[in-house]
Every structure is written in structure tokens, then in C-alpha cells.
């Protein structure tokens, strides 16, 4: 039986990128002692008060259809939050609610790009970006994120890739997988370029509450000179350790939200009212778990860097935010794919090959910082032993 072109466009972009993770899960199910450092699952449960609010809302009857834009109380809370953080007036008309950042990003890209268009994305990139862009029929144009620039996207590199087909620049700040944060100067240069070529700026900011103490986050939404072309997507998945609740949003001009509304309504018709009530509380009260995650993830990244630097020739790129750190494994003589497979089967530690996030990271792997302390330290010992067994000595 026939299937549509979109299924062909997305072939190989789902579980194929997560082969090591899936193999690790199979090994664990079979009884193997495997330490999983593959995915960004928060290391704490969602705050109990949020689950209590969601439960109370369900019992109170908040289980009916939603407004297509999302529940009014949540949209108002988000408007107030982004007005405060951006220093610009943001109203409810600037908000659309979705079940998670992924759905928001899919809808936004469907609204700005189509067959024959191009979307410029930093390479490396989050693993699902290729899929959401291909689903629109547009082409993904990778823009090199270079280690010498701290993996921050540079306007000069974007400029080299712009063509008459370009429609949008997709940013991730803080960045997954590298943990880098775009500076004000970076954003202003990118904004000037977008204005010259009439491009949208889509900013995935799901890690904006997990910025480490030494770093500073600035959203392009706060840059008044080009804010009208900025679309922010985010959620409570990371900030409130609540990925399973699937509660996200986009913030954009009223005209963009009006134009995207029919697509949003066709897809899902708003978010669930009881989850909207919980999310409103999360937005208004802030996160009681984010500070602890920031502290733990930053400390684990430092331990990872110090241990591997001292005992092996593996090199760690320290993140400024988020849940991950990158390790350059080229000194082993293996690329990231071969190293990840060898580490899994030889040492019982599962990490993500860098190639899952783009060609620029073929010699790297990504390590989740969300593992509990004892297992994290055991993973470090296993990684050091594995490196030494393969004659990888510190330089």
C-alpha cells in the first residue's frame, strides 16, 4: 500500500539516531549492568505541588476541550513572564500553547517553511531538528558551530549559507548538545543579518532555566530592533523536570500567532485544561527544582572534565547550561559512533554518538549529566579504565 512522501522524507530520522540508547535499554532488560548517559531525563521528579494542582484540576472538571490558542489563564501567565524577561510588552495574543516544545517547533516550522525553502540550523543540532524541517518539505542547511567559537553560531558563517530560498534561522540557546549560550553581540549580528534578508528567527529556549552560575542567558526576543521576526519555543519539560506532561508554547507577534492558529487547531486544538492550570502555576511560581539541577549538572560537568583530562587524553567541552557535556574522542583513533559502541559493550556505559547531532560532531560523544552521583562516578571510572585499556594515555 502507498504511503506519502513525508514518510520517505523522515525515514531514518526517528529511532535510528538513538541506536546506542535502545541497545543499552535492551541490555539492561536482559540483566546487564549498564549506566545510561544518553538522554536528558531530569534527575528529580516533577514538583509534588504541580502534580497536586493537575490532579485537583481534573477532579474539578478541567477535562473538557480547550481554546484553540490554549487556556486563557496560562496564556496570560506566559505573557507576564515574557514581558518581564524581555523588557517588552507581550500580550496573550502573542502566545500559542502546545503539548511540548517539539510540537510547538513542528507547528512553527510548518508556518514558515515549505517545499523549496531552506532553514538554516547550527551543526551540531538537537536530534529531531532534521525531522521537523524535512516534514515541511524544506531543506535543512547546516551552519558550522565551531569549537574555537565555543560552538556559538556566528553571523559570518550564516551569511555564507544564505540564498534566495532561505526562510528562517533556527537557534538553540542554551544549546543542545553543547551547552553553549549565544551572547548579546552574537544575537545582534544574527538579527541584523535576518533583517537584511527578511528571515524569521526561531529560538528554542527550553534550557533557559538551567544556565550555570558563571554564564548569562539573553533571548533574541529581548532585542527590540528585530523582535518582531523572533519566534520563541519552550516548555516546562526541563525547568520543572516535567517532560512527560508535554506542556509547551510559542511566543511570537500577534500576526504570526493569528496566522498559525488554524494549523494549531487542525493539529490539536489547544492544550489540556488541567495541564494548563498546572503549567500556569509553574510559570507564575518559578521552579523549585531548577536551582538544584543547575548546581548538580555544573558540578558533574566539572568532575567529568577534571577526571578525563587528568587520567586520559579524552577532552571535554564544558557546557554553560543544560544537561549534557561533549567529549572529543578522536584521540582514541575511533569516531564517535565506534567509540560509543565500544564503550557500551566493553565498559557498560551508554553515551550518544556525536553524529546523532550532525556531521560536525562525528569525532565526539554526548554525555548526560543527569545520572545520580554514585552511578556518575562509577561511569567516570569505567570510562577511564576503558580509555586506558585502549592505550589512551593523558597528554
mmCIF file of C-alpha atoms in Angstrom:
data_model
loop_
_atom_site.group_PDB
_atom_site.id
_atom_site.type_symbol
_atom_site.label_atom_id
_atom_site.label_comp_id
_atom_site.label_asym_id
_atom_site.label_seq_id
_atom_site.Cartn_x
_atom_site.Cartn_y
_atom_site.Cartn_z
ATOM 1 C CA UNK A 1 0.000 0.000 0.000
ATOM 2 C CA UNK A 2 1.162 3.524 -0.724
ATOM 3 C CA UNK A 3 2.353 5.995 1.862
ATOM 4 C CA UNK A 4 3.021 9.713 1.453
ATOM 5 C CA UNK A 5 6.269 11.466 0.611
ATOM 6 C CA UNK A 6 6.643 12.761 4.177
ATOM 7 C CA UNK A 7 7.202 9.217 5.450
ATOM 8 C CA UNK A 8 10.061 8.881 2.957
ATOM 9 C CA UNK A 9 11.458 12.288 3.929
ATOM 10 C CA UNK A 10 11.549 11.220 7.576
ATOM 11 C CA UNK A 11 12.865 7.693 7.022
ATOM 12 C CA UNK A 12 15.837 7.024 9.274
ATOM 13 C CA UNK A 13 15.269 10.145 11.382
ATOM 14 C CA UNK A 14 13.380 8.549 14.262
ATOM 15 C CA UNK A 15 14.782 5.759 16.374
ATOM 16 C CA UNK A 16 17.781 5.315 14.066
ATOM 17 C CA UNK A 17 19.556 8.216 15.792
ATOM 18 C CA UNK A 18 19.092 6.505 19.163
ATOM 19 C CA UNK A 19 20.518 3.071 18.363
ATOM 20 C CA UNK A 20 23.029 3.091 21.216
ATOM 21 C CA UNK A 21 20.377 4.179 23.701
ATOM 22 C CA UNK A 22 17.959 1.488 22.528
ATOM 23 C CA UNK A 23 20.690 -1.152 22.608
ATOM 24 C CA UNK A 24 21.544 -0.124 26.168
ATOM 25 C CA UNK A 25 17.898 -0.469 27.199
ATOM 26 C CA UNK A 26 17.810 -3.982 25.726
ATOM 27 C CA UNK A 27 20.972 -4.896 27.635
ATOM 28 C CA UNK A 28 19.506 -3.563 30.894
ATOM 29 C CA UNK A 29 16.301 -5.535 30.301
ATOM 30 C CA UNK A 30 18.441 -8.650 29.850
ATOM 31 C CA UNK A 31 20.094 -8.058 33.229
ATOM 32 C CA UNK A 32 23.306 -6.259 32.205
ATOM 33 C CA UNK A 33 24.781 -3.557 34.440
ATOM 34 C CA UNK A 34 24.706 -0.605 32.048
ATOM 35 C CA UNK A 35 24.959 3.046 33.092
ATOM 36 C CA UNK A 36 22.770 5.115 30.761
ATOM 37 C CA UNK A 37 24.125 8.585 29.957
ATOM 38 C CA UNK A 38 22.217 9.007 26.719
ATOM 39 C CA UNK A 39 19.082 11.087 27.234
ATOM 40 C CA UNK A 40 18.245 14.271 29.139
ATOM 41 C CA UNK A 41 15.859 12.857 31.697
ATOM 42 C CA UNK A 42 15.817 15.152 34.775
ATOM 43 C CA UNK A 43 17.317 13.583 37.905
ATOM 44 C CA UNK A 44 14.375 14.602 40.114
ATOM 45 C CA UNK A 45 10.608 14.080 39.787
ATOM 46 C CA UNK A 46 8.267 16.966 38.957
ATOM 47 C CA UNK A 47 7.443 19.135 41.979
ATOM 48 C CA UNK A 48 4.707 17.473 44.035
ATOM 49 C CA UNK A 49 2.685 20.687 44.166
ATOM 50 C CA UNK A 50 2.368 20.714 40.370
ATOM 51 C CA UNK A 51 1.017 17.168 40.317
ATOM 52 C CA UNK A 52 -1.393 18.078 43.098
ATOM 53 C CA UNK A 53 -2.621 21.064 41.067
ATOM 54 C CA UNK A 54 -3.109 18.918 37.955
ATOM 55 C CA UNK A 55 -4.970 16.289 39.976
ATOM 56 C CA UNK A 56 -7.197 18.862 41.663
ATOM 57 C CA UNK A 57 -7.959 20.462 38.301
ATOM 58 C CA UNK A 58 -9.025 17.108 36.846
ATOM 59 C CA UNK A 59 -11.269 16.403 39.827
ATOM 60 C CA UNK A 60 -12.724 19.908 39.440
ATOM 61 C CA UNK A 61 -13.802 19.087 35.890
ATOM 62 C CA UNK A 62 -10.989 20.762 33.930
ATOM 63 C CA UNK A 63 -11.015 17.915 31.398
ATOM 64 C CA UNK A 64 -13.015 19.388 28.525
ATOM 65 C CA UNK A 65 -11.939 20.870 25.208
ATOM 66 C CA UNK A 66 -9.513 23.758 25.302
ATOM 67 C CA UNK A 67 -9.426 27.046 23.475
ATOM 68 C CA UNK A 68 -7.503 26.593 20.220
ATOM 69 C CA UNK A 69 -4.869 29.094 21.369
ATOM 70 C CA UNK A 70 -4.532 27.466 24.776
ATOM 71 C CA UNK A 71 -6.211 28.225 28.096
ATOM 72 C CA UNK A 72 -6.567 31.946 28.812
ATOM 73 C CA UNK A 73 -5.093 31.729 32.315
ATOM 74 C CA UNK A 74 -1.892 30.090 31.051
ATOM 75 C CA UNK A 75 -1.520 32.474 28.138
ATOM 76 C CA UNK A 76 -1.831 35.438 30.493
ATOM 77 C CA UNK A 77 0.800 33.955 32.824
ATOM 78 C CA UNK A 78 3.182 33.417 29.913
ATOM 79 C CA UNK A 79 2.573 36.944 28.617
ATOM 80 C CA UNK A 80 3.516 38.354 32.019
ATOM 81 C CA UNK A 81 6.608 36.163 32.265
ATOM 82 C CA UNK A 82 7.956 37.115 28.842
ATOM 83 C CA UNK A 83 7.088 40.795 29.314
ATOM 84 C CA UNK A 84 9.258 40.758 32.425
ATOM 85 C CA UNK A 85 12.136 38.785 30.907
ATOM 86 C CA UNK A 86 12.236 40.601 27.565
ATOM 87 C CA UNK A 87 11.544 44.119 28.781
ATOM 88 C CA UNK A 88 8.934 44.419 26.029
ATOM 89 C CA UNK A 89 5.115 44.275 26.209
ATOM 90 C CA UNK A 90 3.987 40.711 25.483
ATOM 91 C CA UNK A 91 0.235 40.056 25.460
ATOM 92 C CA UNK A 92 -1.920 36.928 25.391
ATOM 93 C CA UNK A 93 -2.266 37.452 21.641
ATOM 94 C CA UNK A 94 1.461 36.707 21.378
ATOM 95 C CA UNK A 95 1.072 33.205 22.862
ATOM 96 C CA UNK A 96 0.027 29.819 21.472
ATOM 97 C CA UNK A 97 0.081 26.733 23.704
ATOM 98 C CA UNK A 98 1.158 23.267 22.601
ATOM 99 C CA UNK A 99 1.886 19.863 24.147
ATOM 100 C CA UNK A 100 5.634 20.331 24.500
ATOM 101 C CA UNK A 101 8.404 22.208 22.704
ATOM 102 C CA UNK A 102 8.623 19.563 19.997
ATOM 103 C CA UNK A 103 5.020 20.104 18.891
ATOM 104 C CA UNK A 104 5.431 23.865 19.075
ATOM 105 C CA UNK A 105 8.534 23.663 16.914
ATOM 106 C CA UNK A 106 6.813 21.428 14.372
ATOM 107 C CA UNK A 107 3.876 23.827 14.061
ATOM 108 C CA UNK A 108 6.121 26.906 13.844
ATOM 109 C CA UNK A 109 8.251 25.402 11.081
ATOM 110 C CA UNK A 110 5.133 24.365 9.171
ATOM 111 C CA UNK A 111 4.150 28.037 9.372
ATOM 112 C CA UNK A 112 7.396 29.489 7.991
ATOM 113 C CA UNK A 113 8.806 26.952 5.509
ATOM 114 C CA UNK A 114 7.607 24.647 2.762
ATOM 115 C CA UNK A 115 8.836 22.695 -0.246
ATOM 116 C CA UNK A 116 11.648 24.576 -1.999
ATOM 117 C CA UNK A 117 12.546 26.673 1.045
ATOM 118 C CA UNK A 118 15.628 26.437 3.253
ATOM 119 C CA UNK A 119 16.044 26.621 7.035
ATOM 120 C CA UNK A 120 19.500 27.402 8.431
ATOM 121 C CA UNK A 121 20.443 25.396 11.524
ATOM 122 C CA UNK A 122 23.612 25.130 13.574
ATOM 123 C CA UNK A 123 25.582 21.905 13.157
ATOM 124 C CA UNK A 124 25.671 20.239 15.697
ATOM 125 C CA UNK A 125 21.945 20.354 16.407
ATOM 126 C CA UNK A 126 19.298 18.654 18.501
ATOM 127 C CA UNK A 127 18.490 15.258 17.012
ATOM 128 C CA UNK A 128 14.883 15.997 15.971
ATOM 129 C CA UNK A 129 15.556 19.220 14.052
ATOM 130 C CA UNK A 130 16.246 17.475 10.784
ATOM 131 C CA UNK A 131 12.919 15.694 11.012
ATOM 132 C CA UNK A 132 10.767 18.730 11.788
ATOM 133 C CA UNK A 133 12.376 20.641 8.924
ATOM 134 C CA UNK A 134 12.116 17.811 6.428
ATOM 135 C CA UNK A 135 8.469 17.330 7.368
ATOM 136 C CA UNK A 136 7.718 20.788 5.936
ATOM 137 C CA UNK A 137 9.344 19.847 2.619
ATOM 138 C CA UNK A 138 12.084 22.436 3.172
ATOM 139 C CA UNK A 139 15.800 21.695 3.093
ATOM 140 C CA UNK A 140 17.963 21.861 6.203
ATOM 141 C CA UNK A 141 21.083 23.957 5.609
ATOM 142 C CA UNK A 142 23.737 23.234 8.247
ATOM 143 C CA UNK A 143 25.792 26.140 9.594
ATOM 144 C CA UNK A 144 29.028 25.093 11.271
ATOM 145 C CA UNK A 145 29.210 25.652 15.028
ATOM 146 C CA UNK A 146 32.935 25.659 15.654
ATOM 147 C CA UNK A 147 34.729 24.645 18.865
ATOM 148 C CA UNK A 148 37.023 27.669 18.531
ATOM 149 C CA UNK A 149 33.905 29.881 18.855
ATOM 150 C CA UNK A 150 32.587 27.887 21.808
ATOM 151 C CA UNK A 151 30.040 26.211 19.490
ATOM 152 C CA UNK A 152 28.174 29.533 19.206
ATOM 153 C CA UNK A 153 26.582 30.316 15.850
ATOM 154 C CA UNK A 154 28.388 33.134 14.025
ATOM 155 C CA UNK A 155 26.630 35.560 11.691
ATOM 156 C CA UNK A 156 29.530 35.324 9.232
ATOM 157 C CA UNK A 157 29.002 31.573 8.908
ATOM 158 C CA UNK A 158 25.257 32.069 8.428
ATOM 159 C CA UNK A 159 25.861 34.686 5.736
ATOM 160 C CA UNK A 160 27.817 32.204 3.644
ATOM 161 C CA UNK A 161 24.813 29.866 3.548
ATOM 162 C CA UNK A 162 22.002 32.326 2.800
ATOM 163 C CA UNK A 163 20.314 32.004 -0.603
ATOM 164 C CA UNK A 164 17.083 33.383 -2.106
ATOM 165 C CA UNK A 165 15.412 30.211 -0.785
ATOM 166 C CA UNK A 166 16.314 30.918 2.858
ATOM 167 C CA UNK A 167 13.320 31.489 5.126
ATOM 168 C CA UNK A 168 14.423 31.053 8.741
ATOM 169 C CA UNK A 169 17.342 30.693 11.125
ATOM 170 C CA UNK A 170 16.751 28.108 13.845
ATOM 171 C CA UNK A 171 18.668 28.886 17.035
ATOM 172 C CA UNK A 172 19.037 26.827 20.190
ATOM 173 C CA UNK A 173 20.161 28.880 23.149
ATOM 174 C CA UNK A 174 21.169 27.451 25.537
ATOM 175 C CA UNK A 175 22.333 24.858 23.041
ATOM 176 C CA UNK A 176 21.709 21.134 22.948
ATOM 177 C CA UNK A 177 24.018 19.225 22.714
ATOM 178 C CA UNK A 178 26.964 21.554 23.533
ATOM 179 C CA UNK A 179 25.553 23.742 26.329
ATOM 180 C CA UNK A 180 26.739 26.969 24.680
ATOM 181 C CA UNK A 181 24.833 30.258 25.042
ATOM 182 C CA UNK A 182 24.605 32.960 22.393
ATOM 183 C CA UNK A 183 25.854 36.350 23.570
ATOM 184 C CA UNK A 184 24.170 39.698 23.033
ATOM 185 C CA UNK A 185 26.730 40.508 20.333
ATOM 186 C CA UNK A 186 26.053 37.158 18.637
ATOM 187 C CA UNK A 187 22.308 37.806 18.648
ATOM 188 C CA UNK A 188 22.602 41.381 17.381
ATOM 189 C CA UNK A 189 24.780 40.266 14.467
ATOM 190 C CA UNK A 190 22.360 37.454 13.625
ATOM 191 C CA UNK A 191 19.404 39.815 13.942
ATOM 192 C CA UNK A 192 20.929 42.348 11.555
ATOM 193 C CA UNK A 193 21.521 39.582 9.036
ATOM 194 C CA UNK A 194 17.955 38.297 9.399
ATOM 195 C CA UNK A 195 16.574 41.793 8.836
ATOM 196 C CA UNK A 196 18.632 42.292 5.673
ATOM 197 C CA UNK A 197 17.397 39.003 4.189
ATOM 198 C CA UNK A 198 13.892 39.061 5.715
ATOM 199 C CA UNK A 199 14.341 35.833 7.669
ATOM 200 C CA UNK A 200 12.461 34.520 10.680
ATOM 201 C CA UNK A 201 14.492 33.781 13.821
ATOM 202 C CA UNK A 202 13.197 30.732 15.684
ATOM 203 C CA UNK A 203 14.710 30.392 19.149
ATOM 204 C CA UNK A 204 14.419 27.096 21.055
ATOM 205 C CA UNK A 205 14.924 28.148 24.691
ATOM 206 C CA UNK A 206 13.877 25.027 26.605
ATOM 207 C CA UNK A 207 17.074 25.170 28.721
ATOM 208 C CA UNK A 208 16.829 28.850 29.689
ATOM 209 C CA UNK A 209 16.236 27.979 33.367
ATOM 210 C CA UNK A 210 19.277 25.667 33.510
ATOM 211 C CA UNK A 211 22.007 28.286 32.975
ATOM 212 C CA UNK A 212 25.055 27.749 35.179
ATOM 213 C CA UNK A 213 26.223 30.466 37.589
ATOM 214 C CA UNK A 214 29.130 31.761 35.503
ATOM 215 C CA UNK A 215 27.001 32.275 32.373
ATOM 216 C CA UNK A 216 24.272 34.704 31.285
ATOM 217 C CA UNK A 217 21.310 33.979 29.006
ATOM 218 C CA UNK A 218 19.779 36.575 26.675
ATOM 219 C CA UNK A 219 16.819 35.824 24.415
ATOM 220 C CA UNK A 220 16.574 37.366 20.931
ATOM 221 C CA UNK A 221 13.054 38.309 21.992
ATOM 222 C CA UNK A 222 14.666 40.985 24.171
ATOM 223 C CA UNK A 223 16.386 42.645 21.210
ATOM 224 C CA UNK A 224 13.818 45.256 20.220
ATOM 225 C CA UNK A 225 15.423 46.015 16.846
ATOM 226 C CA UNK A 226 14.351 42.677 15.388
ATOM 227 C CA UNK A 227 11.971 41.167 17.957
ATOM 228 C CA UNK A 228 9.004 41.138 15.562
ATOM 229 C CA UNK A 229 10.689 38.436 13.477
ATOM 230 C CA UNK A 230 11.525 36.294 16.553
ATOM 231 C CA UNK A 231 9.546 33.170 17.490
ATOM 232 C CA UNK A 232 10.423 31.569 20.838
ATOM 233 C CA UNK A 233 9.503 27.975 21.663
ATOM 234 C CA UNK A 234 9.848 26.457 25.125
ATOM 235 C CA UNK A 235 8.159 24.317 27.789
ATOM 236 C CA UNK A 236 8.271 23.150 31.415
ATOM 237 C CA UNK A 237 9.916 19.848 30.457
ATOM 238 C CA UNK A 238 13.412 20.770 31.633
ATOM 239 C CA UNK A 239 12.857 23.697 34.009
ATOM 240 C CA UNK A 240 10.330 21.804 36.134
ATOM 241 C CA UNK A 241 11.550 18.238 35.498
ATOM 242 C CA UNK A 242 8.217 17.541 33.820
ATOM 243 C CA UNK A 243 8.888 16.143 30.322
ATOM 244 C CA UNK A 244 6.013 13.655 30.484
ATOM 245 C CA UNK A 245 3.359 16.336 30.993
ATOM 246 C CA UNK A 246 4.007 17.706 27.477
ATOM 247 C CA UNK A 247 3.266 21.365 28.103
ATOM 248 C CA UNK A 248 4.885 23.972 25.877
ATOM 249 C CA UNK A 249 4.259 27.152 23.937
ATOM 250 C CA UNK A 250 5.434 29.599 21.313
ATOM 251 C CA UNK A 251 5.808 33.359 21.755
ATOM 252 C CA UNK A 252 5.630 35.477 18.596
ATOM 253 C CA UNK A 253 3.993 38.508 17.022
ATOM 254 C CA UNK A 254 0.211 38.618 17.164
ATOM 255 C CA UNK A 255 0.097 38.429 13.362
ATOM 256 C CA UNK A 256 2.175 35.255 13.360
ATOM 257 C CA UNK A 257 0.063 33.642 16.077
ATOM 258 C CA UNK A 258 -3.140 34.567 14.224
ATOM 259 C CA UNK A 259 -1.750 33.051 11.032
ATOM 260 C CA UNK A 260 -0.598 29.860 12.761
ATOM 261 C CA UNK A 261 -3.809 29.350 14.744
ATOM 262 C CA UNK A 262 -5.720 27.365 12.071
ATOM 263 C CA UNK A 263 -2.784 24.967 11.779
ATOM 264 C CA UNK A 264 -2.602 24.618 15.552
ATOM 265 C CA UNK A 265 -6.338 23.965 15.744
ATOM 266 C CA UNK A 266 -6.111 21.400 12.965
ATOM 267 C CA UNK A 267 -3.330 19.566 14.818
ATOM 268 C CA UNK A 268 -4.573 19.501 18.415
ATOM 269 C CA UNK A 269 -6.893 22.372 19.396
ATOM 270 C CA UNK A 270 -5.002 23.771 22.363
ATOM 271 C CA UNK A 271 -3.591 22.035 25.414
ATOM 272 C CA UNK A 272 -5.356 20.088 28.151
ATOM 273 C CA UNK A 273 -7.041 22.445 30.658
ATOM 274 C CA UNK A 274 -5.846 20.563 33.770
ATOM 275 C CA UNK A 275 -2.252 20.608 32.487
ATOM 276 C CA UNK A 276 -2.653 24.287 31.587
ATOM 277 C CA UNK A 277 -3.612 25.014 35.201
ATOM 278 C CA UNK A 278 -0.534 23.162 36.417
ATOM 279 C CA UNK A 279 1.651 24.996 33.909
ATOM 280 C CA UNK A 280 0.228 28.363 34.935
ATOM 281 C CA UNK A 281 1.336 27.626 38.496
ATOM 282 C CA UNK A 282 4.771 26.556 37.233
ATOM 283 C CA UNK A 283 5.176 29.771 35.230
ATOM 284 C CA UNK A 284 3.959 32.101 37.977
ATOM 285 C CA UNK A 285 5.767 30.467 40.906
ATOM 286 C CA UNK A 286 9.012 29.571 39.153
ATOM 287 C CA UNK A 287 10.757 26.249 39.548
ATOM 288 C CA UNK A 288 11.623 24.792 42.951
ATOM 289 C CA UNK A 289 13.890 22.203 41.308
ATOM 290 C CA UNK A 290 15.818 24.182 38.661
ATOM 291 C CA UNK A 291 18.443 25.624 41.013
ATOM 292 C CA UNK A 292 19.358 22.192 42.328
ATOM 293 C CA UNK A 293 19.632 20.785 38.824
ATOM 294 C CA UNK A 294 21.830 23.693 37.733
ATOM 295 C CA UNK A 295 24.178 23.124 40.670
ATOM 296 C CA UNK A 296 24.393 19.355 40.219
ATOM 297 C CA UNK A 297 24.813 19.390 36.442
ATOM 298 C CA UNK A 298 27.524 22.057 36.566
ATOM 299 C CA UNK A 299 29.405 20.150 39.279
ATOM 300 C CA UNK A 300 29.189 16.881 37.361
ATOM 301 C CA UNK A 301 30.471 18.550 34.195
ATOM 302 C CA UNK A 302 33.496 19.830 36.109
ATOM 303 C CA UNK A 303 34.158 16.388 37.608
ATOM 304 C CA UNK A 304 33.911 14.831 34.158
ATOM 305 C CA UNK A 305 36.355 17.340 32.687
ATOM 306 C CA UNK A 306 38.849 17.075 35.537
ATOM 307 C CA UNK A 307 38.842 13.267 35.655
ATOM 308 C CA UNK A 308 39.146 12.680 31.921
ATOM 309 C CA UNK A 309 41.694 15.453 31.441
ATOM 310 C CA UNK A 310 43.866 14.129 34.260
ATOM 311 C CA UNK A 311 43.646 10.395 33.509
ATOM 312 C CA UNK A 312 43.102 10.144 29.739
ATOM 313 C CA UNK A 313 43.613 12.087 26.530
ATOM 314 C CA UNK A 314 39.866 12.473 26.068
ATOM 315 C CA UNK A 315 38.882 16.156 26.094
ATOM 316 C CA UNK A 316 35.662 17.649 27.455
ATOM 317 C CA UNK A 317 33.914 20.804 26.249
ATOM 318 C CA UNK A 318 32.484 22.343 29.417
ATOM 319 C CA UNK A 319 28.866 23.478 28.950
ATOM 320 C CA UNK A 320 27.466 26.807 30.137
ATOM 321 C CA UNK A 321 23.968 25.383 30.629
ATOM 322 C CA UNK A 322 21.764 22.375 30.140
ATOM 323 C CA UNK A 323 22.054 18.678 30.899
ATOM 324 C CA UNK A 324 24.942 17.497 28.728
ATOM 325 C CA UNK A 325 28.670 17.681 28.096
ATOM 326 C CA UNK A 326 30.577 16.877 24.927
ATOM 327 C CA UNK A 327 33.686 14.670 24.819
ATOM 328 C CA UNK A 328 36.194 14.756 21.954
ATOM 329 C CA UNK A 329 37.179 11.090 21.451
ATOM 330 C CA UNK A 330 39.407 11.466 18.396
ATOM 331 C CA UNK A 331 42.486 10.581 20.466
ATOM 332 C CA UNK A 332 41.192 7.006 20.661
ATOM 333 C CA UNK A 333 41.508 6.560 16.918
ATOM 334 C CA UNK A 334 37.763 5.924 16.778
ATOM 335 C CA UNK A 335 34.944 8.162 15.648
ATOM 336 C CA UNK A 336 32.053 8.831 18.000
ATOM 337 C CA UNK A 337 29.906 6.002 16.645
ATOM 338 C CA UNK A 338 32.603 3.361 17.058
ATOM 339 C CA UNK A 339 33.616 4.739 20.465
ATOM 340 C CA UNK A 340 30.021 4.704 21.767
ATOM 341 C CA UNK A 341 29.532 1.100 20.669
ATOM 342 C CA UNK A 342 32.884 0.061 22.150
ATOM 343 C CA UNK A 343 32.205 1.849 25.434
ATOM 344 C CA UNK A 344 28.752 0.265 25.717
ATOM 345 C CA UNK A 345 29.818 -3.301 25.042
ATOM 346 C CA UNK A 346 33.267 -3.032 26.600
ATOM 347 C CA UNK A 347 32.540 -0.973 29.704
ATOM 348 C CA UNK A 348 28.790 -0.906 30.214
ATOM 349 C CA UNK A 349 28.400 2.854 29.728
ATOM 350 C CA UNK A 350 25.941 4.221 27.162
ATOM 351 C CA UNK A 351 26.627 7.640 25.583
ATOM 352 C CA UNK A 352 25.254 9.278 22.460
ATOM 353 C CA UNK A 353 27.447 9.383 19.330
ATOM 354 C CA UNK A 354 28.039 12.935 18.223
ATOM 355 C CA UNK A 355 26.912 12.100 14.697
ATOM 356 C CA UNK A 356 23.339 11.875 16.037
ATOM 357 C CA UNK A 357 23.539 15.672 16.262
ATOM 358 C CA UNK A 358 25.283 16.462 12.965
ATOM 359 C CA UNK A 359 28.410 15.822 10.945
ATOM 360 C CA UNK A 360 30.455 18.382 12.891
ATOM 361 C CA UNK A 361 30.456 16.061 15.916
ATOM 362 C CA UNK A 362 31.472 12.840 14.209
ATOM 363 C CA UNK A 363 34.554 12.670 16.454
ATOM 364 C CA UNK A 364 32.609 13.428 19.647
ATOM 365 C CA UNK A 365 30.093 11.860 22.024
ATOM 366 C CA UNK A 366 27.439 13.499 24.212
ATOM 367 C CA UNK A 367 27.185 12.554 27.884
ATOM 368 C CA UNK A 368 24.108 13.219 30.040
ATOM 369 C CA UNK A 369 24.845 14.920 33.367
ATOM 370 C CA UNK A 370 21.584 13.680 34.874
ATOM 371 C CA UNK A 371 22.952 10.474 36.440
ATOM 372 C CA UNK A 372 22.862 10.135 40.239
ATOM 373 C CA UNK A 373 26.198 10.770 41.966
ATOM 374 C CA UNK A 374 27.267 7.199 42.695
ATOM 375 C CA UNK A 375 26.434 5.972 39.205
ATOM 376 C CA UNK A 376 28.006 9.056 37.636
ATOM 377 C CA UNK A 377 31.280 8.498 39.465
ATOM 378 C CA UNK A 378 31.194 4.791 38.573
ATOM 379 C CA UNK A 379 30.682 5.758 34.924
ATOM 380 C CA UNK A 380 33.745 8.031 35.094
ATOM 381 C CA UNK A 381 35.840 5.182 36.483
ATOM 382 C CA UNK A 382 34.618 2.859 33.748
ATOM 383 C CA UNK A 383 35.373 5.454 31.070
ATOM 384 C CA UNK A 384 38.900 5.976 32.399
ATOM 385 C CA UNK A 385 39.559 2.228 32.585
ATOM 386 C CA UNK A 386 38.162 1.757 29.095
ATOM 387 C CA UNK A 387 40.441 4.507 27.752
ATOM 388 C CA UNK A 388 43.498 3.059 29.463
ATOM 389 C CA UNK A 389 42.779 -0.424 28.161
ATOM 390 C CA UNK A 390 42.943 1.040 24.694
ATOM 391 C CA UNK A 391 46.259 2.744 25.412
ATOM 392 C CA UNK A 392 44.750 6.215 25.543
ATOM 393 C CA UNK A 393 47.108 7.992 27.941
ATOM 394 C CA UNK A 394 46.817 11.600 29.115
ATOM 395 C CA UNK A 395 48.817 14.101 27.081
#
